[in-house]
Tab-separated table of C-alpha atoms in Angstrom:
chain	number	residue	atom	x	y	z
A	1	MET	CA	-1.041	-41.521	-25.260
A	2	CYS	CA	2.682	-41.220	-25.899
A	3	SER	CA	2.260	-37.987	-27.219
A	4	ILE	CA	0.488	-35.651	-24.117
A	5	VAL	CA	3.886	-38.136	-21.624
A	6	ASN	CA	6.554	-36.753	-23.525
A	7	ARG	CA	4.934	-33.099	-23.184
A	8	LEU	CA	4.681	-33.422	-19.973
A	9	LYS	CA	7.923	-35.208	-18.709
A	10	PRO	CA	9.145	-31.285	-18.358
A	11	ALA	CA	6.836	-30.722	-15.341
A	12	LEU	CA	7.141	-33.887	-13.878
A	13	ALA	CA	10.930	-33.651	-13.858
A	14	TYR	CA	10.651	-30.142	-11.810
A	15	THR	CA	7.824	-31.752	-9.333
A	16	LEU	CA	10.809	-34.557	-8.280
A	17	CYS	CA	12.774	-31.523	-7.438
A	18	LEU	CA	10.664	-29.843	-5.296
A	19	GLN	CA	9.807	-32.968	-3.062
A	20	THR	CA	13.712	-33.876	-2.358
A	21	THR	CA	14.448	-33.996	1.018
A	22	GLY	CA	18.017	-32.524	0.269
A	23	HIS	CA	18.977	-28.721	0.702
A	24	LEU	CA	19.789	-27.452	-2.652
A	25	ARG	CA	18.850	-29.561	-6.245
A	26	LYS	CA	19.619	-28.739	-9.139
A	27	VAL	CA	17.103	-28.930	-11.550
A	28	PRO	CA	18.421	-31.035	-14.237
A	29	ALA	CA	19.498	-29.441	-18.021
A	30	HIS	CA	17.428	-31.894	-19.258
A	31	ILE	CA	13.763	-30.784	-17.922
A	32	GLY	CA	13.631	-29.362	-21.647
A	33	PRO	CA	12.868	-25.512	-22.903
A	34	GLY	CA	10.021	-24.761	-22.131
A	35	LEU	CA	10.627	-24.657	-18.622
A	36	ARG	CA	12.910	-21.814	-19.188
A	37	ALA	CA	13.375	-18.176	-18.230
A	38	SER	CA	16.094	-16.329	-18.959
A	39	LYS	CA	19.153	-17.016	-20.794
A	40	GLN	CA	21.287	-18.474	-17.494
A	41	PRO	CA	22.229	-21.729	-17.690
A	42	LEU	CA	20.024	-23.869	-16.069
A	43	GLU	CA	22.100	-26.408	-14.569
A	44	SER	CA	22.692	-23.254	-12.325
A	45	VAL	CA	19.088	-21.987	-11.500
A	46	ILE	CA	18.899	-23.547	-7.729
A	47	ILE	CA	15.196	-25.379	-6.738
A	48	ARG	CA	15.216	-24.170	-2.809
A	49	PRO	CA	11.564	-27.144	-2.129
A	50	TYR	CA	10.454	-24.796	1.330
A	51	CYS	CA	6.917	-26.240	1.039
A	52	ALA	CA	7.649	-29.525	0.923
A	53	ARG	CA	10.251	-29.201	3.513
A	54	MET	CA	8.790	-27.586	5.987
A	55	GLU	CA	5.642	-30.113	5.823
A	56	LEU	CA	8.932	-32.205	6.788
A	57	GLY	CA	9.878	-30.162	9.481
A	58	LYS	CA	13.547	-29.657	8.707
A	59	LEU	CA	12.743	-26.129	8.156
A	60	PRO	CA	11.140	-23.959	10.737
A	61	PHE	CA	7.883	-22.200	9.726
A	62	PHE	CA	8.260	-18.936	8.198
A	63	ARG	CA	6.275	-16.008	7.628
A	64	GLN	CA	6.986	-12.442	6.624
A	65	LEU	CA	4.544	-9.468	7.610
A	66	PHE	CA	4.459	-5.796	6.433
A	67	GLU	CA	3.609	-2.224	8.553
A	68	SER	CA	2.882	0.033	5.546
A	69	VAL	CA	3.260	2.839	7.481
A	70	SER	CA	7.280	2.688	8.548
A	71	SER	CA	7.618	-0.371	5.316
A	72	THR	CA	8.798	-2.318	7.930
A	73	TYR	CA	8.371	-6.510	7.183
A	74	THR	CA	8.171	-8.831	10.189
A	75	TYR	CA	8.962	-11.848	10.693
A	76	LEU	CA	7.490	-15.283	12.046
A	77	LEU	CA	9.070	-18.365	12.907
A	78	ALA	CA	8.319	-21.272	14.693
A	79	ASP	CA	9.396	-24.968	15.235
A	80	THR	CA	6.587	-27.694	13.807
A	81	GLU	CA	6.797	-29.611	16.588
A	82	SER	CA	7.031	-27.991	19.521
A	83	ARG	CA	5.237	-24.901	18.268
A	84	GLU	CA	7.375	-22.539	20.232
A	85	ALA	CA	7.866	-19.596	17.830
A	86	VAL	CA	10.375	-16.421	17.747
A	87	LEU	CA	9.189	-13.320	16.440
A	88	ILE	CA	11.713	-10.861	14.904
A	89	ASP	CA	10.893	-6.948	15.008
A	90	PRO	CA	7.911	-6.877	15.997
A	91	VAL	CA	5.764	-2.990	15.296
A	92	LEU	CA	3.007	-1.410	17.422
A	93	GLU	CA	0.860	-0.478	15.524
A	94	THR	CA	0.690	-5.285	14.232
A	95	VAL	CA	0.490	-6.435	17.481
A	96	ASP	CA	-3.116	-6.911	17.486
A	97	ARG	CA	-2.759	-8.817	14.366
A	98	ASP	CA	0.369	-10.555	15.515
A	99	LEU	CA	-0.947	-11.943	18.617
A	100	LYS	CA	-4.348	-13.150	16.112
A	101	LEU	CA	-2.134	-14.683	13.986
A	102	ILE	CA	0.101	-16.865	16.629
A	103	GLU	CA	-3.440	-17.936	17.480
A	104	GLU	CA	-4.566	-19.178	15.083
A	105	LEU	CA	-1.683	-21.483	14.157
A	106	GLY	CA	-1.105	-22.716	17.664
A	107	PHE	CA	2.513	-21.055	18.014
A	108	ASN	CA	3.113	-20.327	21.635
A	109	LEU	CA	5.686	-17.148	21.269
A	110	LYS	CA	9.232	-17.710	23.376
A	111	VAL	CA	11.516	-14.509	22.431
A	112	ALA	CA	10.469	-11.286	20.244
A	113	VAL	CA	13.666	-9.381	19.033
A	114	ASN	CA	14.428	-6.627	17.572
A	115	THR	CA	17.871	-5.990	15.210
A	116	HIS	CA	18.642	-2.783	15.999
A	117	CYS	CA	16.426	0.443	18.344
A	118	HIS	CA	14.478	1.384	15.877
A	119	ALA	CA	14.266	5.486	14.928
A	120	ASP	CA	10.981	4.584	12.425
A	121	HIS	CA	8.584	3.241	14.443
A	122	ILE	CA	8.345	1.851	18.032
A	123	THR	CA	8.187	-1.711	18.478
A	124	GLY	CA	5.931	-4.641	20.168
A	125	THR	CA	8.243	-6.398	21.424
A	126	GLY	CA	5.980	-4.025	25.378
A	127	GLN	CA	3.116	-5.110	24.268
A	128	LEU	CA	3.325	-8.262	22.866
A	129	LYS	CA	5.551	-9.731	26.612
A	130	ASN	CA	2.182	-7.761	28.474
A	131	ARG	CA	-0.038	-9.798	26.409
A	132	LEU	CA	1.977	-13.120	26.423
A	133	PHE	CA	2.938	-14.738	29.473
A	134	GLY	CA	6.410	-15.936	29.561
A	135	MET	CA	7.532	-14.592	26.612
A	136	LYS	CA	10.664	-12.836	26.568
A	137	SER	CA	12.383	-9.231	24.497
A	138	ALA	CA	16.612	-9.522	23.002
A	139	ILE	CA	18.407	-6.724	21.957
A	140	SER	CA	21.770	-6.641	21.012
A	141	LYS	CA	23.839	-5.677	24.528
A	142	HIS	CA	25.256	-2.659	22.544
A	143	SER	CA	22.639	-1.295	22.132
A	144	GLY	CA	21.755	0.215	24.894
A	145	ALA	CA	18.013	-1.189	25.183
A	146	SER	CA	16.683	-2.600	27.867
A	147	ALA	CA	15.082	-6.721	27.561
A	148	ASP	CA	15.377	-9.441	29.260
A	149	ILE	CA	17.908	-11.083	26.818
A	150	LEU	CA	20.832	-9.022	25.360
A	151	LEU	CA	22.689	-10.543	22.887
A	152	SER	CA	26.440	-10.666	22.114
A	153	GLU	CA	28.766	-12.035	18.735
A	154	GLY	CA	27.684	-16.162	18.260
A	155	ASP	CA	24.759	-16.110	20.425
A	156	LYS	CA	21.560	-18.630	19.755
A	157	ILE	CA	18.235	-17.937	19.488
A	158	SER	CA	16.610	-21.455	20.264
A	159	PHE	CA	13.184	-22.050	19.581
A	160	GLY	CA	12.489	-25.651	18.717
A	161	LYS	CA	15.222	-27.936	17.433
A	162	HIS	CA	15.525	-24.418	15.088
A	163	TYR	CA	17.663	-21.125	16.164
A	164	LEU	CA	18.898	-17.728	14.921
A	165	THR	CA	22.760	-17.273	15.348
A	166	VAL	CA	23.236	-13.901	16.529
A	167	ARG	CA	25.984	-11.618	14.151
A	168	GLU	CA	27.162	-8.699	15.336
A	169	THR	CA	26.650	-5.959	11.397
A	170	PRO	CA	27.539	-2.365	13.583
A	171	GLY	CA	27.227	0.400	11.497
A	172	HIS	CA	23.593	1.806	10.929
A	173	THR	CA	23.690	1.578	15.095
A	174	ASP	CA	26.436	0.083	17.341
A	175	GLY	CA	23.326	-2.821	18.171
A	176	CYS	CA	22.526	-3.901	14.818
A	177	VAL	CA	22.327	-7.290	14.580
A	178	THR	CA	21.939	-9.913	11.535
A	179	LEU	CA	20.221	-13.466	13.000
A	180	VAL	CA	20.805	-16.574	10.806
A	181	THR	CA	19.334	-19.666	10.528
A	182	GLY	CA	20.895	-22.727	11.465
A	183	ASP	CA	21.249	-24.063	8.431
A	184	GLN	CA	22.502	-20.890	7.007
A	185	SER	CA	20.495	-20.701	4.176
A	186	MET	CA	18.281	-17.339	5.829
A	187	ALA	CA	19.697	-14.194	6.904
A	188	PHE	CA	17.637	-11.305	8.458
A	189	THR	CA	19.826	-8.233	8.074
A	190	GLY	CA	17.846	-5.206	10.241
A	191	ASP	CA	19.121	-2.346	8.918
A	192	THR	CA	22.017	-3.123	7.906
A	193	LEU	CA	21.594	-4.911	4.503
A	194	LEU	CA	18.891	-3.848	2.336
A	195	ILE	CA	17.646	-4.945	-0.433
A	196	ARG	CA	19.853	-3.215	-3.242
A	197	GLY	CA	20.631	-0.548	-0.008
A	198	CYS	CA	21.984	-0.317	3.624
A	199	GLY	CA	21.121	1.407	6.435
A	200	ARG	CA	21.964	5.009	6.923
A	201	THR	CA	25.266	6.241	8.732
A	202	ASP	CA	23.704	9.548	9.524
A	203	PHE	CA	21.765	9.811	13.090
A	204	GLN	CA	22.353	7.416	16.815
A	205	GLN	CA	25.963	5.776	16.292
A	206	GLY	CA	26.114	5.787	12.509
A	207	CYS	CA	29.877	4.747	11.160
A	208	CYS	CA	30.144	4.488	7.487
A	209	ARG	CA	33.018	1.898	7.663
A	210	ARG	CA	32.170	-0.168	9.791
A	211	LEU	CA	28.741	-0.868	8.345
A	212	TYR	CA	31.063	-1.614	5.225
A	213	GLU	CA	33.205	-4.055	7.272
A	214	SER	CA	29.993	-5.259	8.466
A	215	ILE	CA	28.381	-6.213	5.737
A	216	HIS	CA	31.492	-7.786	3.802
A	217	GLN	CA	32.836	-9.336	6.498
A	218	LYS	CA	29.254	-10.473	8.937
A	219	ILE	CA	27.424	-11.526	5.515
A	220	PHE	CA	28.565	-11.292	2.681
A	221	THR	CA	30.347	-13.943	4.170
A	222	LEU	CA	27.412	-16.335	4.351
A	223	PRO	CA	26.249	-18.925	1.134
A	224	PRO	CA	25.042	-16.513	-1.902
A	225	GLN	CA	21.817	-18.762	-1.838
A	226	CYS	CA	21.645	-17.343	1.531
A	227	LEU	CA	17.841	-15.997	1.764
A	228	VAL	CA	18.738	-11.853	2.424
A	229	PHE	CA	15.328	-10.876	4.805
A	230	PRO	CA	16.033	-7.314	5.368
A	231	ALA	CA	13.765	-4.935	8.264
A	232	HIS	CA	12.481	-2.801	5.563
A	233	ASP	CA	11.563	-2.285	1.618
A	234	TYR	CA	10.251	1.100	0.227
A	235	LYS	CA	9.936	-0.148	-3.597
A	236	GLY	CA	7.679	-3.557	-3.005
A	237	GLN	CA	10.847	-5.905	-3.032
A	238	THR	CA	10.214	-8.918	-0.497
A	239	ALA	CA	13.559	-10.831	-0.615
A	240	SER	CA	17.256	-11.356	-2.428
A	241	THR	CA	20.129	-13.490	-2.150
A	242	VAL	CA	23.273	-12.641	-0.627
A	243	GLY	CA	25.037	-13.952	-4.276
A	244	GLU	CA	22.641	-10.838	-5.833
A	245	GLU	CA	24.114	-8.406	-2.859
A	246	ARG	CA	27.100	-8.808	-3.844
A	247	ARG	CA	26.700	-8.376	-6.975
A	248	PHE	CA	24.323	-6.301	-7.478
A	249	ASN	CA	24.480	-3.997	-4.794
A	250	PRO	CA	24.824	0.082	-5.885
A	251	ARG	CA	26.490	1.437	-2.966
A	252	LEU	CA	28.523	-2.301	-1.246
A	253	THR	CA	29.923	-3.054	-5.352
A	254	LYS	CA	31.844	-0.227	-4.636
A	255	SER	CA	35.832	0.022	-2.536
A	256	VAL	CA	35.328	1.990	1.119
A	257	GLU	CA	36.797	4.964	0.000
A	258	GLU	CA	33.753	5.776	-2.560
A	259	PHE	CA	31.761	3.812	0.144
A	260	VAL	CA	32.246	6.619	2.655
A	261	ASP	CA	31.522	9.556	-0.228
A	262	ILE	CA	27.631	8.098	-1.257
A	263	MET	CA	26.758	7.585	2.883
A	264	THR	CA	27.819	11.323	3.654
A	265	ASN	CA	26.119	12.764	0.430
A	266	LEU	CA	22.994	10.632	0.827
A	267	LYS	CA	21.233	14.259	2.188
A	268	LEU	CA	18.255	11.619	3.301
A	269	PRO	CA	15.416	13.754	6.109
A	270	LYS	CA	14.968	13.240	9.909
A	271	PRO	CA	13.020	10.042	10.136
A	272	ALA	CA	9.656	11.656	10.926
A	273	LYS	CA	8.763	9.221	14.298
A	274	ILE	CA	12.671	8.920	15.727
A	275	ASP	CA	12.533	11.713	18.690
A	276	ILE	CA	9.906	9.591	19.518
A	277	ALA	CA	10.352	5.561	18.919
A	278	VAL	CA	14.715	5.809	20.219
A	279	PRO	CA	13.396	6.184	23.650
A	280	ALA	CA	10.257	4.026	23.581
A	281	ASN	CA	12.474	1.654	21.812
A	282	LEU	CA	15.203	1.751	24.567
A	283	VAL	CA	12.655	0.857	26.891
A	284	CYS	CA	11.585	-2.290	25.201
A	285	GLY	CA	8.557	0.461	23.432
A	286	LEU	CA	6.670	1.083	26.364
A	287	HIS	CA	7.160	4.585	27.277
A	288	GLU	CA	5.044	7.744	27.139
A	289	VAL	CA	3.044	3.901	24.668
């Protein structure tokens, strides 16, 4: 029996870490060699007890959804007590899917917000407004697009006891924003910061220097453990962290002059839907839909 208990100690210690109600908790160094997954000192590995904290209402409900044609991520966040919810970057083709999930989970969608005026897909915001009485649309006031709520730096999008804070991060477009949870544990970066990449700057109001400045001043100043959730990923990655991108992003670890040179020589093809998507997204996704 003693030998069995000794063998279970690492797992028991790990379980106790996951059950903590604190914001962050480091794994003790003595939990045993069987849980060492890398050469990184175990003392510095941070556990995020999302499941435990969601049950306790400390964190909002969170769900990441994917649209495969444009490789777009849509994010659903909700307060589990009030049932109020926010949807980030909805896509026209997946409105039925999103509405079904929201209904199944018993949420009341309060706001659908776009991180910018997208060029590669049509937003689902307009269709959501048509089908959900009282839902509001939101987008940056600098986007040139119509919406019920025009967002500025420092604005808060509330849902129950939770909220997202708006950080203006232009560069990909004039109206790009990053949405940060109240505890700064998650940042929804749109096309501004991608996983090991960033948004292009060769159309709409793109500007390499503004993008570089936005990322370094508005996103890279967040805590290193803050999770980064972009609007797109084309390689099957789902999330990163601010610390990772500061260390490993091949574009943003360069000087601003090197960054400008990289961005001006990408030679990317024109987005296939830009001539349809941008006019539609300027009017909440309802133009000729």
